[in-house]
Amino acid sequence: MKLVLKFGGTSIVSPENIRKVAAMTKLLSKEHTIIPVFSAISGVTDDLIKITSYIKARNSEGANSIARKLVKTHMEIANECVRNPKIRKDLVERMKADLGELQELVKAMLLLGEVTPRSYDYVVSFGERLSISLVAFALNDIGIRAVPLTGKDVGIITDANFTEARPLMDTTRLHVSHKIDDLAQKKVMPVIGGFAGADQHGNVTTFGRGGSDYTATIIASSIKADEVWLMSDVDGLMTTDPKIVRNARLIKEVSYVEAMEMALFGAKQIHPRALEPLVAKKIPLRIRNTFNLKNPGTLVTANPQPDTQKTVKCVSAIRHTGLVDVRGGSMVGAPGTAATIFSTLARAGVNIMMISQSPSESSITIIVKKKDMDEAVNALETELLGKMIKKVDVTVDVSIIALIGSGMRGITGVASKVFTAIARRGVNVIMIAQGSSELNIAFVVKDSDCNAAVQALHEEFELARAG
Ligand code: ASP
Ligand code: MG
């Protein structure tokens, strides 16, 4: 098989882990053609983002001290993940050069005191640029010819929408397949850095947080891979959070759309656009644990086996969200009310997680992250209170509970089952929403009721049962 393996940052946090991952890649490459994609070492992207905040705040000590910390941890790992002295020396030199460039860059940006989206992307792309050298040289150390390639090096071309770039798939496909075929002929394994690409002028762009998943699927689609495996520190997608329900189970198979819904919740967050490149070519994806390969993980495919098709496949919760209720008589029958409310929130940089409007049109309820709550209320009150809206009410500390499963579509009685089970536990439902795709039902409860609601539903839909 032609396999794209994407390793998350926790898979490479230490020299031992890097060697383990290299050994595993070597083993798999005896049977398959392996194209590995790597995230930054965990925590590194967060640190790089912190550096950009310090630069904006003109805090040179803050920025430089994080940069020094990154130099230290990467150099320590570089010195330990390779045994052969000659290869180690080459690695150390390369790391020094890249880390030196990072420090120069930070210095220059501190002088300017400015972070543009373009320079932000360049800084945060360093995590992957560094991690792939470590792995590629660790592979060389055990006899595999491998070269580190950033997203730009391998030919991922994107639009110039820095921080949230999208690949230009036709050109990317051409460049990437060419580059990888070329290396394959020379029997060299490309070790690809996730998260970043470059626009048509060669400026480095990134795909947003978690973007290495997206890199893996872009590569897979470009070279028509047989499968993509997302390797991280979880076994796969679970029926619910095992911290809430002890007998939560691994889900065997889900469809692309189900996985997209689940990606927003749960322990394994997949980049929201990562499945897009796979859909047209129907390339299956597996979510697997780097350190527990005995476990087959969760398979994401176009057509899951009929025997895995349950009505509901998982119950998830997003805690600590806030509810904003907007009311006013003049909202009734006034076209553009919702648009005005939403654009007011958008201008304030508030992301809306869930919406519902009563048919009387006199109230719209919105769920936002708790951290966005003040901003949301502020914006609505200053811009709209007394005009279009009469009252803004807030409820803090609520949780969104969502049931996901395409088997719900067209089946009657699911909602009644859900709310009867919840009511039996004495849990009050504050708000309900169901998309017309019927792929999920989501409702809102108080944070303090979250566990009870999740447990009730996990039991009601018998999610602990195999199948
Ligand atoms: N390193 C990037 C991040 O932490 C991309 C990734 O890990 O997928 O968001
Ligand atoms: Mg990461």
PDB file of C-alpha atoms and ligand atoms in Angstrom, residues 6 9 39-40 45 128 195 208-213, ligand 1:
ATOM      1  CA  LYS A   6       0.841  11.670   9.958  1.00  0.00           C
ATOM      2  CA  GLY A   9       3.506  16.282  18.190  1.00  0.00           C
ATOM      3  CA  SER A  39       3.654  18.041  13.300  1.00  0.00           C
ATOM      4  CA  ALA A  40       5.897  20.195  15.393  1.00  0.00           C
ATOM      5  CA  THR A  45       3.674  25.806  17.969  1.00  0.00           C
ATOM      6  CA  GLU A 128       7.572  21.583  11.612  1.00  0.00           C
ATOM      7  CA  PHE A 195       0.886  22.706   8.749  1.00  0.00           C
ATOM      8  CA  GLY A 208      -4.447  27.043  10.974  1.00  0.00           C
ATOM      9  CA  ARG A 209      -4.086  25.037  14.174  1.00  0.00           C
ATOM     10  CA  GLY A 210      -3.960  21.293  13.700  1.00  0.00           C
ATOM     11  CA  GLY A 211      -3.089  21.850  10.048  1.00  0.00           C
ATOM     12  CA  SER A 212      -0.728  18.906   9.756  1.00  0.00           C
ATOM     13  CA  ASP A 213      -3.735  16.616   9.350  1.00  0.00           C
TER      14      ASP A 213
HETATM   15  N1  ASP B   1       1.893  22.314  14.799  1.00  0.00           N
HETATM   16  C1  ASP B   1       0.614  22.804  14.371  1.00  0.00           C
HETATM   17  C2  ASP B   1      -0.291  23.002  15.582  1.00  0.00           C
HETATM   18  O1  ASP B   1       0.086  22.671  16.694  1.00  0.00           O
HETATM   19  C3  ASP B   1      -0.017  21.912  13.374  1.00  0.00           C
HETATM   20  C4  ASP B   1      -0.355  20.524  13.881  1.00  0.00           C
HETATM   21  O2  ASP B   1       0.106  20.099  14.921  1.00  0.00           O
HETATM   22  O3  ASP B   1      -1.154  19.855  13.217  1.00  0.00           O
HETATM   23  O4  ASP B   1      -1.374  23.488  15.431  1.00  0.00           O
END
